[in-house]
Short mmCIF file of C-alpha atoms and ligand atoms in Angstrom, two decimals:
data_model
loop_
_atom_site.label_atom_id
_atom_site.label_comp_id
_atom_site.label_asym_id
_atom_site.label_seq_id
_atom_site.Cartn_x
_atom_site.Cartn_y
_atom_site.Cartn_z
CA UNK A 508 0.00 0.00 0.00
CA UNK A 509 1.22 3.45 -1.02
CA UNK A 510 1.47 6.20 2.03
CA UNK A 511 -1.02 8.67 1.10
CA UNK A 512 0.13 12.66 0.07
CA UNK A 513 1.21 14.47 2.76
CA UNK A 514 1.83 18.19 2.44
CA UNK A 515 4.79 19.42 1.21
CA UNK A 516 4.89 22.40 3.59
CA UNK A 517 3.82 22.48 6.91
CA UNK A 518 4.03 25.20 9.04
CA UNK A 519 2.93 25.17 12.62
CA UNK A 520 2.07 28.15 15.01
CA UNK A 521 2.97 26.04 18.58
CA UNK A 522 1.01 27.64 20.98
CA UNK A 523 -0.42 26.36 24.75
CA UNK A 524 3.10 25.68 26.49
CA UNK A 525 2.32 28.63 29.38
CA UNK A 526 -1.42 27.19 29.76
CA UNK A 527 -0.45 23.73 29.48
CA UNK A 528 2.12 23.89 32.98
CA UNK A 529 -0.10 26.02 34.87
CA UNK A 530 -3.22 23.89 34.40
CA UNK A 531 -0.83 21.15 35.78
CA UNK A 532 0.30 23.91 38.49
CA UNK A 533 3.65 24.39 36.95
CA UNK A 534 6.00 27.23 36.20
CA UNK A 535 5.77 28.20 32.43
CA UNK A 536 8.93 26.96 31.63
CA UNK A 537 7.97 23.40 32.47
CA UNK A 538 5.61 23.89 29.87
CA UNK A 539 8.30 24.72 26.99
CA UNK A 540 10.27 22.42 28.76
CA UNK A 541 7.74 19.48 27.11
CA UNK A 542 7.06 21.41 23.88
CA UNK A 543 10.59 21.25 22.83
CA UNK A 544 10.10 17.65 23.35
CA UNK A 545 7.08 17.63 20.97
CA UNK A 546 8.78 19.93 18.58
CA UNK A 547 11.49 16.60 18.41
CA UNK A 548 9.16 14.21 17.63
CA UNK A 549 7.07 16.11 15.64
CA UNK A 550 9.92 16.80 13.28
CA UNK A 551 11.49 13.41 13.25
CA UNK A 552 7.26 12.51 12.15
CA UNK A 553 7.28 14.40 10.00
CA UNK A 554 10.78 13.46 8.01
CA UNK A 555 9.89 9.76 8.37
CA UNK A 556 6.47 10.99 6.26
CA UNK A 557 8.26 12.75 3.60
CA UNK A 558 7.19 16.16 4.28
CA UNK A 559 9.79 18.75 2.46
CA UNK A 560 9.45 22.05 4.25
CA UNK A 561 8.48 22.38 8.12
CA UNK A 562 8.32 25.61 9.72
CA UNK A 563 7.97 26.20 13.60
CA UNK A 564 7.13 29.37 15.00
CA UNK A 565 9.50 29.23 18.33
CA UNK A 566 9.49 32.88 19.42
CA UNK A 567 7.78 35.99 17.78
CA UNK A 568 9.38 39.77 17.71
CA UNK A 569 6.02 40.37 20.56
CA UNK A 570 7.26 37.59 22.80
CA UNK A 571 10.68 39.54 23.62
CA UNK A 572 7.77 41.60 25.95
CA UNK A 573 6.88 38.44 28.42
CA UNK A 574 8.64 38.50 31.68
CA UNK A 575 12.45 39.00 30.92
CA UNK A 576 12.81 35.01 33.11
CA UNK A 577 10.21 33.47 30.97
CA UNK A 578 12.86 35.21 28.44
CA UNK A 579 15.68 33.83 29.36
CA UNK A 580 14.45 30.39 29.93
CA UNK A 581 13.17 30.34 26.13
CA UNK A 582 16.18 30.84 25.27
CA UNK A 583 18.06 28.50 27.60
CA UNK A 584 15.54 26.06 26.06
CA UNK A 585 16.80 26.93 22.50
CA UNK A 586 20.01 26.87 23.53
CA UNK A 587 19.86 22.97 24.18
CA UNK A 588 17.55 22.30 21.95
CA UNK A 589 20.57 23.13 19.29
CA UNK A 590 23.13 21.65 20.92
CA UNK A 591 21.04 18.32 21.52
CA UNK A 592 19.64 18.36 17.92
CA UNK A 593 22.52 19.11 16.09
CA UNK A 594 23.53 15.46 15.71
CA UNK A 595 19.80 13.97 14.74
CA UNK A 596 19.49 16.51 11.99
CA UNK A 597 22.46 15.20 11.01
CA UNK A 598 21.40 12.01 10.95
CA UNK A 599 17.88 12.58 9.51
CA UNK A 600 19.33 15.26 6.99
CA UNK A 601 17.47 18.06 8.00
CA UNK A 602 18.48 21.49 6.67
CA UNK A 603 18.36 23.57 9.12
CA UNK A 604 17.22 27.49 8.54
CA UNK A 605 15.50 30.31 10.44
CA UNK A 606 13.34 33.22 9.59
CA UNK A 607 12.87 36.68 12.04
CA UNK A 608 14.86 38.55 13.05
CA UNK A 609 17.96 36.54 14.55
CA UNK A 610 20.23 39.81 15.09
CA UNK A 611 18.44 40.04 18.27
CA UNK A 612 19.10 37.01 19.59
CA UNK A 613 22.15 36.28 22.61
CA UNK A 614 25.31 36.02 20.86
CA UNK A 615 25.48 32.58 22.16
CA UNK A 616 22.03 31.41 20.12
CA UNK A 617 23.39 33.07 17.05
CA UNK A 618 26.79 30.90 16.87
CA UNK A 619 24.95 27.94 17.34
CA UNK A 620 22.42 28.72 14.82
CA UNK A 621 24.72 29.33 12.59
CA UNK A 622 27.22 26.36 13.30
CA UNK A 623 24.22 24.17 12.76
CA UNK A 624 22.91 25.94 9.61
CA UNK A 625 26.26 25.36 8.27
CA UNK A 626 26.67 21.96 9.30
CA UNK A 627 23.60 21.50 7.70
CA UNK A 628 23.54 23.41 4.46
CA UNK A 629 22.04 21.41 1.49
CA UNK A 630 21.31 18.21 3.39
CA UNK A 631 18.12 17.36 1.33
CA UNK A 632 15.97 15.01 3.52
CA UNK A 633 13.60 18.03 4.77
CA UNK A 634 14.12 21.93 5.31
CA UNK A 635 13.43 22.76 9.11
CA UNK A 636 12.86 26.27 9.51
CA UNK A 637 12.80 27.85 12.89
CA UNK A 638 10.87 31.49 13.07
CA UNK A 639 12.53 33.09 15.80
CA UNK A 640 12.26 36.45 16.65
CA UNK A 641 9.69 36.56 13.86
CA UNK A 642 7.01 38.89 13.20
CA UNK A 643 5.55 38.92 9.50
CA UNK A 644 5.04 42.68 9.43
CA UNK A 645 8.56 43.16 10.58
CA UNK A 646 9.58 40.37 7.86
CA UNK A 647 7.74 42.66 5.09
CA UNK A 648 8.66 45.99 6.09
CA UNK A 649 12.41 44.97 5.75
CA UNK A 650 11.65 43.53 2.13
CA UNK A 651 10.33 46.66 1.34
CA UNK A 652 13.35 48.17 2.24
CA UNK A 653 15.34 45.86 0.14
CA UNK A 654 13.37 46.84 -3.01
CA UNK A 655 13.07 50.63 -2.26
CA UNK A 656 17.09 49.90 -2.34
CA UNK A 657 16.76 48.55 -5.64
CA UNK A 658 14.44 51.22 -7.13
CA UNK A 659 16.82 53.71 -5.92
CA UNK A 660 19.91 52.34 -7.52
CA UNK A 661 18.35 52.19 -10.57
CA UNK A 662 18.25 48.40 -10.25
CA UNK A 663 14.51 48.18 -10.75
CA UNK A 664 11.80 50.70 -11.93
CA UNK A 665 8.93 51.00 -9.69
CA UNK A 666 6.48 50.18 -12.30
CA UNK A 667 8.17 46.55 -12.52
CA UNK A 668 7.56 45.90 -9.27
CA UNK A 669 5.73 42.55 -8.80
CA UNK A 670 4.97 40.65 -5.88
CA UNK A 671 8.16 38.28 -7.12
CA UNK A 672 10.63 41.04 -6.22
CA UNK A 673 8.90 41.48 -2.64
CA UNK A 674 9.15 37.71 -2.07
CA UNK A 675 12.79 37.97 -3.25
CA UNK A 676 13.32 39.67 -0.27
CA UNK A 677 11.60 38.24 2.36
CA UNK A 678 13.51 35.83 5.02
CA UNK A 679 11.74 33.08 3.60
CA UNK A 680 12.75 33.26 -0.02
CA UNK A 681 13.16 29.84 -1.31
CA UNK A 682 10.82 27.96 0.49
CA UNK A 683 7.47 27.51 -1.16
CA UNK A 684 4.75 28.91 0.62
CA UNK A 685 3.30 26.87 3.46
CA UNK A 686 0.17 24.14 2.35
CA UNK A 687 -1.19 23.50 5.95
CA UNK A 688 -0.89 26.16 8.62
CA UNK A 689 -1.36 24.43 11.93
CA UNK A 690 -2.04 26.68 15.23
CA UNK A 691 -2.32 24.51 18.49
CA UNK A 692 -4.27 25.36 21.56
CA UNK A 693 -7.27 26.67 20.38
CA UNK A 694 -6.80 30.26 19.10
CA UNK A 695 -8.00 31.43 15.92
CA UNK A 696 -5.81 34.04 14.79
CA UNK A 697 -2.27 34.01 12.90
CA UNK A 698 -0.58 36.90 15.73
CA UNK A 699 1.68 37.90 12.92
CA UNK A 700 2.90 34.96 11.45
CA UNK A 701 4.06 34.55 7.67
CA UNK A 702 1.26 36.84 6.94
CA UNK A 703 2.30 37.03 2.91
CA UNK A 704 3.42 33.21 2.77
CA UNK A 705 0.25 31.88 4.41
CA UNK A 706 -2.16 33.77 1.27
CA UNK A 707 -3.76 30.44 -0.05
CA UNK A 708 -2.44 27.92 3.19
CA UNK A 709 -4.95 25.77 4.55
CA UNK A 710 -6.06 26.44 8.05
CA UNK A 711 -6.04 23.72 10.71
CA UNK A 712 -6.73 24.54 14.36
CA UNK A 713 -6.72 22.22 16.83
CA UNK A 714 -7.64 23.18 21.08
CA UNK A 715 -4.94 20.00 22.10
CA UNK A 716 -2.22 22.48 23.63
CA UNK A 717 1.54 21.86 21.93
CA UNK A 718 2.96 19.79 24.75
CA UNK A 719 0.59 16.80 23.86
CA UNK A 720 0.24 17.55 20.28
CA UNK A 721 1.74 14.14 18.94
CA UNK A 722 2.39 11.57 16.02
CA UNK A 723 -1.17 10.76 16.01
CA UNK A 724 -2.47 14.56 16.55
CA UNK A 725 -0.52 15.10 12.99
CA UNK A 726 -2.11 12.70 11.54
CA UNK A 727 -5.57 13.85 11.83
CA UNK A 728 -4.29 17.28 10.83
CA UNK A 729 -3.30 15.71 7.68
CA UNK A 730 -6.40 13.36 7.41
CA UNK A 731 -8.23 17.29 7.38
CA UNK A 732 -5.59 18.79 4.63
CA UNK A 733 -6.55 15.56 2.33
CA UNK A 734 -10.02 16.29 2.40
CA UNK A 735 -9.91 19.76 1.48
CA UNK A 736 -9.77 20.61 -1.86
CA UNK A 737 -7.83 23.92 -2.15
CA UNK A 738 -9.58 25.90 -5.64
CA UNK A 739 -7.02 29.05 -5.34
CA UNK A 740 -9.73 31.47 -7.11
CA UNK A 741 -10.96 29.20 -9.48
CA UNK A 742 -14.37 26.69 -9.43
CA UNK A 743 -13.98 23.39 -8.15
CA UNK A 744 -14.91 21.99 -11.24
CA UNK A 745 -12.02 24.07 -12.96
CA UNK A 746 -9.63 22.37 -10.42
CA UNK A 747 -10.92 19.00 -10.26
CA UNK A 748 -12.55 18.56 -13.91
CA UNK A 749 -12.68 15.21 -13.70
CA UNK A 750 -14.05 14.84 -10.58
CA UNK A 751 -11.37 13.94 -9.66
CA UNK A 752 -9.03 13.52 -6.28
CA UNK A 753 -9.06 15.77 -3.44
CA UNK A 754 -6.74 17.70 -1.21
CA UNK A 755 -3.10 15.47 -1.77
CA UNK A 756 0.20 17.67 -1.47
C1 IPE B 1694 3.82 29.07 22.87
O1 IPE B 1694 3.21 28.87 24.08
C2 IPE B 1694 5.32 29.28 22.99
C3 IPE B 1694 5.75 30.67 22.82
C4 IPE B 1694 4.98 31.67 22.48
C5 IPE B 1694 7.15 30.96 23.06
P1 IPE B 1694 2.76 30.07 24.99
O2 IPE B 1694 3.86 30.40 25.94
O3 IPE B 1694 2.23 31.20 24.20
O4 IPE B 1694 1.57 29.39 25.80
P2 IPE B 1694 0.21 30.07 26.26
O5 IPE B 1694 -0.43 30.62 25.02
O6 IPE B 1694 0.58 31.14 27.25
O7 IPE B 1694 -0.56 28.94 26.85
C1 IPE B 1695 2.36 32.97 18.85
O1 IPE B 1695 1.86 32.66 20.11
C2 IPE B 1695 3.86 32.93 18.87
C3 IPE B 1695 4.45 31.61 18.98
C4 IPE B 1695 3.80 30.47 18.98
C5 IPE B 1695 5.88 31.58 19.05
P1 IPE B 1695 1.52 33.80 21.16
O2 IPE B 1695 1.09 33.09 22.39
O3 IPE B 1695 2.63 34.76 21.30
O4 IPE B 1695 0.30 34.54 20.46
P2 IPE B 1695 -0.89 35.39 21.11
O5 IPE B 1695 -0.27 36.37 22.05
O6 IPE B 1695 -1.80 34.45 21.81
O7 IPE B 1695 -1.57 36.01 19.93
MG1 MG B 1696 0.39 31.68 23.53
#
């Protein structure tokens, strides 16, 4: 029996840690204490299902205002998560990447990002792609810049401009745009997440909080995605003409 489609990119908004400890009486940290451990599994998943392109949002530009320990901690967390993973990415070959604004992380985060992003580079099994630091307005402002640049060196006239030259530009440039958008825990809003990339992504929300999202939690998100049948614009008879399959990657 053939696997069935999965998406090619999947791109996950990981939300519930805080709620998830102190339901269970916790500190917060204990909470993204156990989503890094789901963020683990949930990538090795979804290698061993052939997914191309996942995308994580660890830590937007508006979480830099929580508590400066809850702060800290994160990136404590992030800290070992990179040492610890280094060697399964490896193994899996995982490409590791990052969108946001990383300038803003500790120095510390930053040379291990980028020692693993090297040790990484071009490893073809899957793209991981961290968002850290990441706010999609932020993300499109500086492409903005980048063009305005161009325009002004004579690069580009402002008539030409297309929504190719912004995409160019943005951190994400050269990852297709995300299929399935998952958000965990319930909320229905995107709180400034890939906000040009996610146009035409499907939406899956789930209220299971990212702790105890799992291998089988995944599944049914993808069980959804297959159903769907994604029309961009068009009719659905223009899209499936024969009446034909559904959803698929
Ligand atoms: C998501 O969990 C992780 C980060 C934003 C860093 P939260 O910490 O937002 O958890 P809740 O939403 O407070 O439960
Ligand atoms: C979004 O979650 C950011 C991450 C998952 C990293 P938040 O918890 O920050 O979002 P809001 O505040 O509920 O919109
Ligand atoms: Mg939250």
């Amino acid at each position: 029996m053939t696997a069935p489609p999965v998406p090619r990119h999947v791109a996950i908004i990981m939300d519930g840690n805080g709620r998830w400890a102190e339901e269970r009486g916790l500190p917060r940290l204990e909470g993204h204490r156990a989503g890094a451990k789901t963020v683990r599994d949930i990538t090795t998943y979804c290698r061993e299902l052939g997914v191309r392109y996942l995308t994580l949002y660890a830590f937007s530009s508006e979480n830099w205002g929580r508590p400066e320990t809850e702060v800290s901690g994160l990136m404590q967390l992030l800290t070992d998560y990179l040492k610890d993973e280094r060697a399964t990415l490896l193994k899996n070959q995982i490409e590791l990447a990052t969108i946001g604004a990383v300038d803003k992380l500790p120095l510390v985060v930053r040379a291990l990002l980028g020692a693993v992003k090297e040790a990484t580079r071009g490893m073809s099994g899957m793209r991981l792609t961290l968002a850290l630091s990441y706010g999609a307005r932020d993300e499109i402002v500086r492409a903005v810049r980048a063009v305005a640049a161009e325009v002004k060196r004579g690069a580009l006239a402002v008539d030409d401009i297309g929504p190719e030259h912004l995409e160019a530009h943005l951190d994400s440039a050269g990852t297709p745009d995300p299929d399935l958008l998952i958000r965990t825990s319930g909320e229905l809003r995107v709180s400034n997440f890939m906000l040009w990339q996610i146009a035409y992504s499907e939406l899956y929300v789930t209220p299971v909080a990212w702790p105890d999202f799992s291998r089988a939690r995944l599944d049914e998100a993808f069980a959804s995605y297959r159903g769907r049948q994604r029309r961009f614009g068009l009719t659905g008879a223009q899209v499936a003409p024969a009446g034909g399959a559904r959803g698929g990657a």
